[in-house]
Short mmCIF file of C-alpha atoms and ligand atoms in Angstrom, two decimals:
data_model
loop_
_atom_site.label_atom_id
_atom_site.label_comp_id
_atom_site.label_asym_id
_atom_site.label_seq_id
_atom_site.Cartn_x
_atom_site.Cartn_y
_atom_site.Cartn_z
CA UNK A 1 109.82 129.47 124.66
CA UNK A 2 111.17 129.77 121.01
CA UNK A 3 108.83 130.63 118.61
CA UNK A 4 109.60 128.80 114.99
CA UNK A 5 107.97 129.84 111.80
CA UNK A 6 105.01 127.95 111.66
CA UNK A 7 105.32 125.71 115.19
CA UNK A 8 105.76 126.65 118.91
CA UNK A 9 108.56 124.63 120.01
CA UNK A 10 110.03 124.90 124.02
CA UNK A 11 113.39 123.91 124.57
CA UNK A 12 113.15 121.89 128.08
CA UNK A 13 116.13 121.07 130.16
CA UNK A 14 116.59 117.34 132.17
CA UNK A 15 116.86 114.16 130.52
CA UNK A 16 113.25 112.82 129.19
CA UNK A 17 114.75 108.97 129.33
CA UNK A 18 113.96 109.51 132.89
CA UNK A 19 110.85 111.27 132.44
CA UNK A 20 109.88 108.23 130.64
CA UNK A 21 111.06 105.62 133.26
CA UNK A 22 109.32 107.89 136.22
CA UNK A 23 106.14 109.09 134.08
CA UNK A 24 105.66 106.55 131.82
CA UNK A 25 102.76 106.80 128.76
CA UNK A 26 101.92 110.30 130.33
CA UNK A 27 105.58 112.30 129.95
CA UNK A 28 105.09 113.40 126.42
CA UNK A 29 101.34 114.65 127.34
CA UNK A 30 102.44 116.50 130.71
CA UNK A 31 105.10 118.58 128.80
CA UNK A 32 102.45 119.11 125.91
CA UNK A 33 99.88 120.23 128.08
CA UNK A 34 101.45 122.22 130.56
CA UNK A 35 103.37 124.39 127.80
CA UNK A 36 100.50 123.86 125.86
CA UNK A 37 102.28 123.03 122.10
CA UNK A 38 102.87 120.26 120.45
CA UNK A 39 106.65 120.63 119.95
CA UNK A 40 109.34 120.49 122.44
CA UNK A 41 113.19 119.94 122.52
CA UNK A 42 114.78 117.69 125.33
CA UNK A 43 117.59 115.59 125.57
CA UNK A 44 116.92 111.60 125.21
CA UNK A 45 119.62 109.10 126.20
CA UNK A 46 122.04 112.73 126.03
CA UNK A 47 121.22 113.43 122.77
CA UNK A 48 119.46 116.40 121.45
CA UNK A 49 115.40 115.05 120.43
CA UNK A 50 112.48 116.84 119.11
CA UNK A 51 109.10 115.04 120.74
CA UNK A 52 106.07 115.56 118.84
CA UNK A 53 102.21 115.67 119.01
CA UNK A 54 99.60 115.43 116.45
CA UNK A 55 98.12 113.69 113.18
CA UNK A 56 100.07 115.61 110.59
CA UNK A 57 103.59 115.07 112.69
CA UNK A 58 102.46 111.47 112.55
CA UNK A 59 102.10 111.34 108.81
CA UNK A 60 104.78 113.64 108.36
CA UNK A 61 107.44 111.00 109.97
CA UNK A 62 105.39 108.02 108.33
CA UNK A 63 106.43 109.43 104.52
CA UNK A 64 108.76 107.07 102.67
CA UNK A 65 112.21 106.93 104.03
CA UNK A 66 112.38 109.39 106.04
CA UNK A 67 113.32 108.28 109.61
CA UNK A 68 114.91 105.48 110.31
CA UNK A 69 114.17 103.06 113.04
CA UNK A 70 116.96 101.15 113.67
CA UNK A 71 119.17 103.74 114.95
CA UNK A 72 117.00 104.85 117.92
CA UNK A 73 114.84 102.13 118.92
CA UNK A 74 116.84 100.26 121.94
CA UNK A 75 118.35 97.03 121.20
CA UNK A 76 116.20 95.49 123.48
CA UNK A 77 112.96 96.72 122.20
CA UNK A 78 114.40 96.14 118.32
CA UNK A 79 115.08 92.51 119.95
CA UNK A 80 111.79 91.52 121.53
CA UNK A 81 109.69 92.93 118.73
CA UNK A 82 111.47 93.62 115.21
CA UNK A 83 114.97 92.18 114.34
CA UNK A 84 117.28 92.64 112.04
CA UNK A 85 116.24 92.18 108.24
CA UNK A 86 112.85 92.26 108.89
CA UNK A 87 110.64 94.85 107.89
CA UNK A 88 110.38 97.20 109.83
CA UNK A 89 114.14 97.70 109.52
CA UNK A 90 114.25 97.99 105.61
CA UNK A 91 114.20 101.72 103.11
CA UNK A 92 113.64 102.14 99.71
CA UNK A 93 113.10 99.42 97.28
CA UNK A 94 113.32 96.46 99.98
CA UNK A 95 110.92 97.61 102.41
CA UNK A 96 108.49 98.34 99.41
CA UNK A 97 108.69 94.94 98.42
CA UNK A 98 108.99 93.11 101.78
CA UNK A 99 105.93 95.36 102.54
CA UNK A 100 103.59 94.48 100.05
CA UNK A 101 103.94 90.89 101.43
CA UNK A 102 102.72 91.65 104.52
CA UNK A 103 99.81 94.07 103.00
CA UNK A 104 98.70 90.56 100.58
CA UNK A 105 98.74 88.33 103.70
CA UNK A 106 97.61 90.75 106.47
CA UNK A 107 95.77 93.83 104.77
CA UNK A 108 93.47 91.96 103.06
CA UNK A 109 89.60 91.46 103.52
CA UNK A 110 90.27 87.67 103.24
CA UNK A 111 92.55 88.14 106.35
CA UNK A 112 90.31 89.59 108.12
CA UNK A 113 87.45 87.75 107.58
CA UNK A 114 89.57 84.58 108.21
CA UNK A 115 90.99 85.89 111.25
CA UNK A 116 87.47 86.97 112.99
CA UNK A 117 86.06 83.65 111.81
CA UNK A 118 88.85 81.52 113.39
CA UNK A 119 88.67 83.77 116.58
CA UNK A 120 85.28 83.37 117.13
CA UNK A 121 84.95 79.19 116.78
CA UNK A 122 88.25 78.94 118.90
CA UNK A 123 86.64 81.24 121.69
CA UNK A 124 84.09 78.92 122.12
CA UNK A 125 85.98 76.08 122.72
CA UNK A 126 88.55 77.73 125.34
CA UNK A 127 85.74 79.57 126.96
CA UNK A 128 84.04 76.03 127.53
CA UNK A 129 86.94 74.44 128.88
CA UNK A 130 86.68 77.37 131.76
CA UNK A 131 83.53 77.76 132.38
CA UNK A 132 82.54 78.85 135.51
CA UNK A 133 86.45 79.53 136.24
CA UNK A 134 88.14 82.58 137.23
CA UNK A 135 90.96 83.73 134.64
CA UNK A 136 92.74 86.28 133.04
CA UNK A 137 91.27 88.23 130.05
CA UNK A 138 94.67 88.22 128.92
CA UNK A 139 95.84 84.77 129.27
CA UNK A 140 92.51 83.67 127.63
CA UNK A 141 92.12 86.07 124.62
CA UNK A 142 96.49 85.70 124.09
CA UNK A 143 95.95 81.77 123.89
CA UNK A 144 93.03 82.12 121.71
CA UNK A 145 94.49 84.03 119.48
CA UNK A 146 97.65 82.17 119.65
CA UNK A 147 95.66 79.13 118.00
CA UNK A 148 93.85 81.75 115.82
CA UNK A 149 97.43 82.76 114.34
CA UNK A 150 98.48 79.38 113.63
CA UNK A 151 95.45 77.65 112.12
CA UNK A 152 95.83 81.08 110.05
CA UNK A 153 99.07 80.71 108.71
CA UNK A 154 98.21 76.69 108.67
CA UNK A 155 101.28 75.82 110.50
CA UNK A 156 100.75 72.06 112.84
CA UNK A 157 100.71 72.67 116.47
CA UNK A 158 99.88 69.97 119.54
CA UNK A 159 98.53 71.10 123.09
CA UNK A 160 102.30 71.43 124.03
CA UNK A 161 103.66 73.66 121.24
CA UNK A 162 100.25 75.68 121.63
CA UNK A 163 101.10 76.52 125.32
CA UNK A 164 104.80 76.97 124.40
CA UNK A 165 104.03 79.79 121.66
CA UNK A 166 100.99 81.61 123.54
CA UNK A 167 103.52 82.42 126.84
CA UNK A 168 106.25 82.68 124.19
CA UNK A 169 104.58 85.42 122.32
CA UNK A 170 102.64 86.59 125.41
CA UNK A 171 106.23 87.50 127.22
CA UNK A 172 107.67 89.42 124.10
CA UNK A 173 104.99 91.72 124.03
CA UNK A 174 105.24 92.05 127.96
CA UNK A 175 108.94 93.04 127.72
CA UNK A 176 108.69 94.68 125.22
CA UNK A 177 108.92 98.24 126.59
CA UNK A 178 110.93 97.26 129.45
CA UNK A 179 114.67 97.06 130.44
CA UNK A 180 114.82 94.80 132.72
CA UNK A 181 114.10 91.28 134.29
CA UNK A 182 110.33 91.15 131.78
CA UNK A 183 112.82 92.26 128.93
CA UNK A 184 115.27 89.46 129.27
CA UNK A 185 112.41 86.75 130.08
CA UNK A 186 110.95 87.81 126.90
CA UNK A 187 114.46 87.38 124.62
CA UNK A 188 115.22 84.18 126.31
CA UNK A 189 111.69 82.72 125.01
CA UNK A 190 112.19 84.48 121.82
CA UNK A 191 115.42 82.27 120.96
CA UNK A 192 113.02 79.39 121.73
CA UNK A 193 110.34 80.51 119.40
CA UNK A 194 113.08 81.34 116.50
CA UNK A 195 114.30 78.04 116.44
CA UNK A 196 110.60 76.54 116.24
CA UNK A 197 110.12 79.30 113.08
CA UNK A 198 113.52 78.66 111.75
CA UNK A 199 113.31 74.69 111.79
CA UNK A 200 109.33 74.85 109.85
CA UNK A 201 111.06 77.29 107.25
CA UNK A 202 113.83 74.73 106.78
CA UNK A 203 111.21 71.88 106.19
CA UNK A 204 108.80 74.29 104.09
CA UNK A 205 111.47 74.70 101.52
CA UNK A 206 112.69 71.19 101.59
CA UNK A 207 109.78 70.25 100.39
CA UNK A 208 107.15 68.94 103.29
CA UNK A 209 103.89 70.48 103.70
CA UNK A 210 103.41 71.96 107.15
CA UNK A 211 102.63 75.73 106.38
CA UNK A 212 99.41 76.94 104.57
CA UNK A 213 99.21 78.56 101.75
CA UNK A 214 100.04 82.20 103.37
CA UNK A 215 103.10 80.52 105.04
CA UNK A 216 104.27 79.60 101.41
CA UNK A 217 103.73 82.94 100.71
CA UNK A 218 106.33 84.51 103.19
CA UNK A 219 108.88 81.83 102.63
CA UNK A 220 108.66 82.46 98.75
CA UNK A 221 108.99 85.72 99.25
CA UNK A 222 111.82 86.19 101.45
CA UNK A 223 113.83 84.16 98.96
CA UNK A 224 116.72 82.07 100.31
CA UNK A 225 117.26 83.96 103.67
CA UNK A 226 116.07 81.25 106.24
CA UNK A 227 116.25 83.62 109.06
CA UNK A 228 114.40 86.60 107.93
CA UNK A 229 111.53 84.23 106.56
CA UNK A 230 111.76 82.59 110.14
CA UNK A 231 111.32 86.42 111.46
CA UNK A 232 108.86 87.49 108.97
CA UNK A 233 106.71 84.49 109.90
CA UNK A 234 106.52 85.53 114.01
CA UNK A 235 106.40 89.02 112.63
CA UNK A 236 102.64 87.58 111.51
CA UNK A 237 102.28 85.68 114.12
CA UNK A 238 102.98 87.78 117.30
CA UNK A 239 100.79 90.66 116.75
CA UNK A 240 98.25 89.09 115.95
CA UNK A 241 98.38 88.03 119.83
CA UNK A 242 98.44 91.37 120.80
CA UNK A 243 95.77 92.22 119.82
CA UNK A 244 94.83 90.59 123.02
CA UNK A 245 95.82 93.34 124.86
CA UNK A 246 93.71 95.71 122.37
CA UNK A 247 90.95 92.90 123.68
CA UNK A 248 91.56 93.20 127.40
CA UNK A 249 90.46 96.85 127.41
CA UNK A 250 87.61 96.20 125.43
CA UNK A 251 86.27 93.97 127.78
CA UNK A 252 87.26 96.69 130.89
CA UNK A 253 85.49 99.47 128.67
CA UNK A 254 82.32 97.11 128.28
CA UNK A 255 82.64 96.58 132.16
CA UNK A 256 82.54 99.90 133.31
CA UNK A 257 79.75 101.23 130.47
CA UNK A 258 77.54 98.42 130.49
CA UNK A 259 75.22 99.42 128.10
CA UNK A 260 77.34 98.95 125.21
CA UNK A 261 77.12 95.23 125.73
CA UNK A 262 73.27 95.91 124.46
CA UNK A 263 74.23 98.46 121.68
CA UNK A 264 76.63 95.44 120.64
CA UNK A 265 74.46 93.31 119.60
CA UNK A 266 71.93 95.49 118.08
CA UNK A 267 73.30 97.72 115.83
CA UNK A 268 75.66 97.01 113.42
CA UNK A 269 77.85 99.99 113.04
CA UNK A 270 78.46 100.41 116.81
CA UNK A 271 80.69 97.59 116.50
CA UNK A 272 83.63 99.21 114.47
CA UNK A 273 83.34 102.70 116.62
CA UNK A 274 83.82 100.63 119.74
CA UNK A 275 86.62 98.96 117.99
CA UNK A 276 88.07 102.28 117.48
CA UNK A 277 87.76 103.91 120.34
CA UNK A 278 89.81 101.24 122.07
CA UNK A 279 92.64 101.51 119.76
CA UNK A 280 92.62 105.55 120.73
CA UNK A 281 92.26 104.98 124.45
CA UNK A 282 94.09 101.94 124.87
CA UNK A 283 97.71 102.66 125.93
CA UNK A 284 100.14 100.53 124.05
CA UNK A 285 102.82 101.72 121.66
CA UNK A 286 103.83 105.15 123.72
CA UNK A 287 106.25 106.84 121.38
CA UNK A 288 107.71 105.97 118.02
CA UNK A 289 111.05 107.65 117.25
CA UNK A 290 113.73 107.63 114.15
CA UNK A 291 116.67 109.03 112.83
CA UNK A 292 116.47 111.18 109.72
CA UNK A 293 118.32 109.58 106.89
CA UNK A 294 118.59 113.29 105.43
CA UNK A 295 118.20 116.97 105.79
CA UNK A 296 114.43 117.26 106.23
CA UNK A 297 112.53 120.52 107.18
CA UNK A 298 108.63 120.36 108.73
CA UNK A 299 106.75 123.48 109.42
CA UNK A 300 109.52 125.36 110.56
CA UNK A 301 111.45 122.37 112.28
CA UNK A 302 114.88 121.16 110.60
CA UNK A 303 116.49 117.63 111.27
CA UNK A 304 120.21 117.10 109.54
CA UNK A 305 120.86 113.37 108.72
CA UNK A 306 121.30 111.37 112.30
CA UNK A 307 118.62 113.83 114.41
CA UNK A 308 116.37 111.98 115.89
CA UNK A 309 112.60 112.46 116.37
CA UNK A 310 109.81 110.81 118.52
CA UNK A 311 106.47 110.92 117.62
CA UNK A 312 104.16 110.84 120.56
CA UNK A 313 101.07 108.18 119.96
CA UNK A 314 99.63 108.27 123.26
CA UNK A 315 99.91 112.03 123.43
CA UNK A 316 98.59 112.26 120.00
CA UNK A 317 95.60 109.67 120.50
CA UNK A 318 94.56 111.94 122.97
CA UNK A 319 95.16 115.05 121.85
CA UNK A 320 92.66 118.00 122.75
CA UNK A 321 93.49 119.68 119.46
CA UNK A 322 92.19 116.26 117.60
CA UNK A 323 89.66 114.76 120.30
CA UNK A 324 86.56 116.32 121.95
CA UNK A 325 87.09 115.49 126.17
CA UNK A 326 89.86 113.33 125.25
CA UNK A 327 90.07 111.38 128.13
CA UNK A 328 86.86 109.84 128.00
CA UNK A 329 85.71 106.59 126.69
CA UNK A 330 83.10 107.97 123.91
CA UNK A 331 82.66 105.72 120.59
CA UNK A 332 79.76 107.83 119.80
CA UNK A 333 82.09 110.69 118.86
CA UNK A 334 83.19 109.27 115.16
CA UNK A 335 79.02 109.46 114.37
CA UNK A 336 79.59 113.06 115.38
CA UNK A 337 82.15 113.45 112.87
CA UNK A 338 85.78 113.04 114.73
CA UNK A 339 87.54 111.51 112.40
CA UNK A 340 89.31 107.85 113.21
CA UNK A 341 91.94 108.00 110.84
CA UNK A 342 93.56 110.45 113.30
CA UNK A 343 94.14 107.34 115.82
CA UNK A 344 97.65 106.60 115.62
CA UNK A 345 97.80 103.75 117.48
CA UNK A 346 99.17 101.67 114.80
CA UNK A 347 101.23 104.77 112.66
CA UNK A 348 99.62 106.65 109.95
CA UNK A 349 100.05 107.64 106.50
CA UNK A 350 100.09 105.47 103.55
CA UNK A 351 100.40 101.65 104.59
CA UNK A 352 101.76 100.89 101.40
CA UNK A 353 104.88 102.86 101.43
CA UNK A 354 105.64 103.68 105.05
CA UNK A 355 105.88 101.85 107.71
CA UNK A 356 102.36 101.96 109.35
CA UNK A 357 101.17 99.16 110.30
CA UNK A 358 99.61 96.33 108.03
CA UNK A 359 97.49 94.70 110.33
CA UNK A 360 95.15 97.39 111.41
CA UNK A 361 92.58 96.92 109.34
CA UNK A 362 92.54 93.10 111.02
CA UNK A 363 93.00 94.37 114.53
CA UNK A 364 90.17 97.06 114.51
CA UNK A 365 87.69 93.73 113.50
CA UNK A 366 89.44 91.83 115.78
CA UNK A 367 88.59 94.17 118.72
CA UNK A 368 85.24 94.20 116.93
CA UNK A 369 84.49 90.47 117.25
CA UNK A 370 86.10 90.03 120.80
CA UNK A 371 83.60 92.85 122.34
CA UNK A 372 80.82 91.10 120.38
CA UNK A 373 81.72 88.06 121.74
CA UNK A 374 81.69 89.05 125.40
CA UNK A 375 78.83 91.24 125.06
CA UNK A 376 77.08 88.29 124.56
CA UNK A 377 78.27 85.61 126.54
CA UNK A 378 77.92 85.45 130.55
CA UNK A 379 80.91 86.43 132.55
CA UNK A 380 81.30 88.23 135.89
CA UNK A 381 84.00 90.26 137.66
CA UNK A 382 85.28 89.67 141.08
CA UNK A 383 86.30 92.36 143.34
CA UNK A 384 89.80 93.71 141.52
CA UNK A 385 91.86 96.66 142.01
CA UNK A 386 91.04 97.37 137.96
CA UNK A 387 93.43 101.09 137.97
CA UNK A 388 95.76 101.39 135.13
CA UNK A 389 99.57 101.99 135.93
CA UNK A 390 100.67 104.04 133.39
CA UNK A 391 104.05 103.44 134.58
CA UNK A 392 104.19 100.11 133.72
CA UNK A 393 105.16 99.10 129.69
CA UNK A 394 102.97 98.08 128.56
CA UNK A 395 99.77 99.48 130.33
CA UNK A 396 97.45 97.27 132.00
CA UNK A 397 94.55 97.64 134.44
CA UNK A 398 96.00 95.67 137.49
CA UNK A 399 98.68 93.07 138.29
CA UNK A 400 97.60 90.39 135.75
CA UNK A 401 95.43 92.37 133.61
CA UNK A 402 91.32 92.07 133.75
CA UNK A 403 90.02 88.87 135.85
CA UNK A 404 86.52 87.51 134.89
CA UNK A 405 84.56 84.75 136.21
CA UNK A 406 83.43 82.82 132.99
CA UNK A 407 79.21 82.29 132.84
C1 HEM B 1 97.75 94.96 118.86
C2 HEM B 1 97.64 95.35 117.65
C3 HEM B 1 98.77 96.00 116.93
C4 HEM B 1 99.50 97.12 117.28
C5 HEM B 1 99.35 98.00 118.53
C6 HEM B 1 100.44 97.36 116.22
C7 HEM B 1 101.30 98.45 116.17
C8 HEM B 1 102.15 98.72 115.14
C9 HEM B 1 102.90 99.95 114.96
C10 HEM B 1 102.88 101.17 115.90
C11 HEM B 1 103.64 99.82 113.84
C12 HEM B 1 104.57 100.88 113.24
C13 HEM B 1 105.98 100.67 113.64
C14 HEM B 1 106.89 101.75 113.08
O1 HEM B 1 106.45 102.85 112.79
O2 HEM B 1 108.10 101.51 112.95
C15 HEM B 1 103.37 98.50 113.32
C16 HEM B 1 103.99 97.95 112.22
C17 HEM B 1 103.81 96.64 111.83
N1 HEM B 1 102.81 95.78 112.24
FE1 HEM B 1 101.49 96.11 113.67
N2 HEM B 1 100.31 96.38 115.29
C18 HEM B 1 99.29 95.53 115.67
C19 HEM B 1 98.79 94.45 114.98
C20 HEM B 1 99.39 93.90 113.89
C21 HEM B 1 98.93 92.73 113.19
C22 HEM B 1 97.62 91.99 113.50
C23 HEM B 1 99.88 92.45 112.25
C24 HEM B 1 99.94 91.33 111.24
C25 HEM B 1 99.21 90.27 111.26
C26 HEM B 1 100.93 93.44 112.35
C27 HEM B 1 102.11 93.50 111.63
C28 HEM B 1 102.96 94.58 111.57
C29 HEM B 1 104.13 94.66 110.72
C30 HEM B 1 104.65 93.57 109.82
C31 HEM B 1 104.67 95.97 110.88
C32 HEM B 1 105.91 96.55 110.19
C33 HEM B 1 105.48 97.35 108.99
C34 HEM B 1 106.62 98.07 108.30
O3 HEM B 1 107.70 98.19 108.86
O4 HEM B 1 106.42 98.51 107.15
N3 HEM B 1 100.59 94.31 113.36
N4 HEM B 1 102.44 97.87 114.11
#
């Protein structure tokens, strides 16, 4: 073990891209633990990496410009979630400026007020057309809020196009973390969905009227680059379906503590610490990684231009350092003063000028109104293996998720 200046940091041998394939979520937080730091050095895809735990590492890599993503995220990852031009690939002035687009649309308290009201009303009606039917949490909460993200946006969809986009945007974030047959289901369906984007950009600024007023907004402000506004659009779009998955472990953690489905709907604030304790003890996003785009020293640790750097969110999100029994489902432990701005589910630091993300502020009441929802509405669940492969990427109890009998 080398001691730095400020930060223990052990220099393991092996290759962690394996670690990763064989441990999944949990390699970062075995090394962590075991050595007990929240450094180490190891070798990723043969090149030399430093893997880190911890809130200020987080906001430390989250500063303006100082990683980049593009150079260590794998194509195939960059390709199912974030493509070229967009966003998340921009520095400096661009990404300011592309960024506070997505803050006015996304970040807003309009957004999320608009978004929980749309979720809620569209609920109803899918969870009607099922009743008394067995189905996935997944499948039901990703087509909801498939619909959600379109009446949104206000772009025209049909019973055809809505199925089309929900196991469109459903198998992106499936493949997302993988490399294999999920990963290449997902880009073939993504080509699909581009087009669709691409072709209501072209008729937006030709003149028709099929987007809302927040779809204006993106095309205006992605000037004359069809393709990026086409991204930019599914870059609103798609996560907001995640969230789904965000809502299939609310509904597991209201399962297995049943008396939060009571707390739910009788006191107010419970709502939003639920909310957040799902986002910490959900997996999801495992690690987040750059380049640096310059010399940059960190409590001891120095990166020349082109080292990379992963930041560990699962590791980090459960972090004994941060968390009191950090395995454990608690919500009651922000009223006892942990602090939820150290849940880096979604990044950290400024969402302004790095790259967290904008939409957290909508996802956390998203959460909020799905648990709400199911606290109070009948539903059952059959006999399921319900254990979560951490393995697989992305997480999820199960083969299919969460199955519930509807009431
Ligand atoms: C399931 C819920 C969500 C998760 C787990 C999630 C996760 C993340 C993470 C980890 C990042 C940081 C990526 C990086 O550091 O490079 C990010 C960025 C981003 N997220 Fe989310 N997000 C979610 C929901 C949303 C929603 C609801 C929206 C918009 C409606 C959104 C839009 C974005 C955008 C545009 C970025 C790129 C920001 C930038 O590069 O400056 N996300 N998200």
């Amino acid at each position: 073990v080398a001691a730095d200046a400020a930060r223990p940091v052990v220099s393991l041998g092996g290759e962690a891209g394996i670690g990763v394939l064989t441990e999944g979520y949990a390699f970062g937080q075995h090394r962590f633990t075991r050595y007990d730091v929240d450094a180490f050095r190891m070798r990723l895809l043969g090149r030399p990496t430093v893997f880190l735990r911890g809130i200020d590492a987080a906001r430390f890599f989250y500063g303006p410009d100082r990683f980049d993503r593009t150079a260590l995220v794998p194509r195939t990852v960059l390709h199912s979630l974030q493509d070229e031009g967009s966003v998340q690939t921009l520095a400096g002035a661009a990404h300011l400026e592309r960024k506070a687009m997505f803050v006015e649309t996304a970040g807003t308290l309009e957004a999320e007020e608009a978004l929980t009201e749309l979720f809620a009303e569209r609920l109803d009606v899918e969870w009607r057309r099922r009743s008394g039917e067995q189905v996935s949490v997944l499948f039901l909460l990703s087509r909801t809020l498939t619909a959600v993200a379109l009446d949104w946006l206000g772009l025209p969809y049909d019973e055809a196009a809505l199925q089309a986009r929900t196991q469109e945007f459903a198998a992106m974030i499936d493949g997302a973390g993988s490399f294999g047959p999920r990963n290449v289901y997902g880009r073939a369906l993504r080509l699909r969905t581009e087009r669709w984007a691409l072709e209501l950009v072209h008729r937006m600024r030709g003149g028709e009227s099929v987007g809302g007023s927040l779809a204006a907004h993106v095309v205006a402000r992605t000037h004359a680059d069809d393709p990026v506004a086409a991204i930019e659009l599914l870059n609103l779009l798609r996560p907001v379906v995640a969230v789904a998955r965000f809502g299939m472990f609310a509904v597991l953690a209201l399962h297995r503590q049943p008396d939060w489905r009571e707390r739910l709907l009788t006191d107010d604030a419970d709502g939003r610490a639920f909310a957040q304790e799902v986002r910490r003890t959900a997996p999801f996003f495992p690690l987040i990684g750059g380049t640096a785009t310059r010399d940059l020293e960190w409590e001891g640790l120095h990166w020349n231009r082109g080292d990379r750097v992963i930041v560990d969110l699962f590791a980090t999100n459960r972090s004994p350092r941060l968390w009191a029994d950090p395995e454990r489902f608690d919500p009651d432990r922000f009223a006892r003063g942990e602090d939820d701005e150290n849940i880096v589910a979604q990044g950290a630091g400024l969402m302004s000028e790095g790259h967290r993300c904008p939409g957290e502020p909508a996802t956390v009441r998203l959460i909020e109104v799905i648990a709400r929802e199911f606290a109070e509405r009948r539903w059952s669940v059959p006999n399921q293996d319900l254990r979560v492969d951490l393995r697989r990427l992305p997480a999820q109890p199960g083969r299919q998720g969460v199955l519930v009998t509807l009431g």
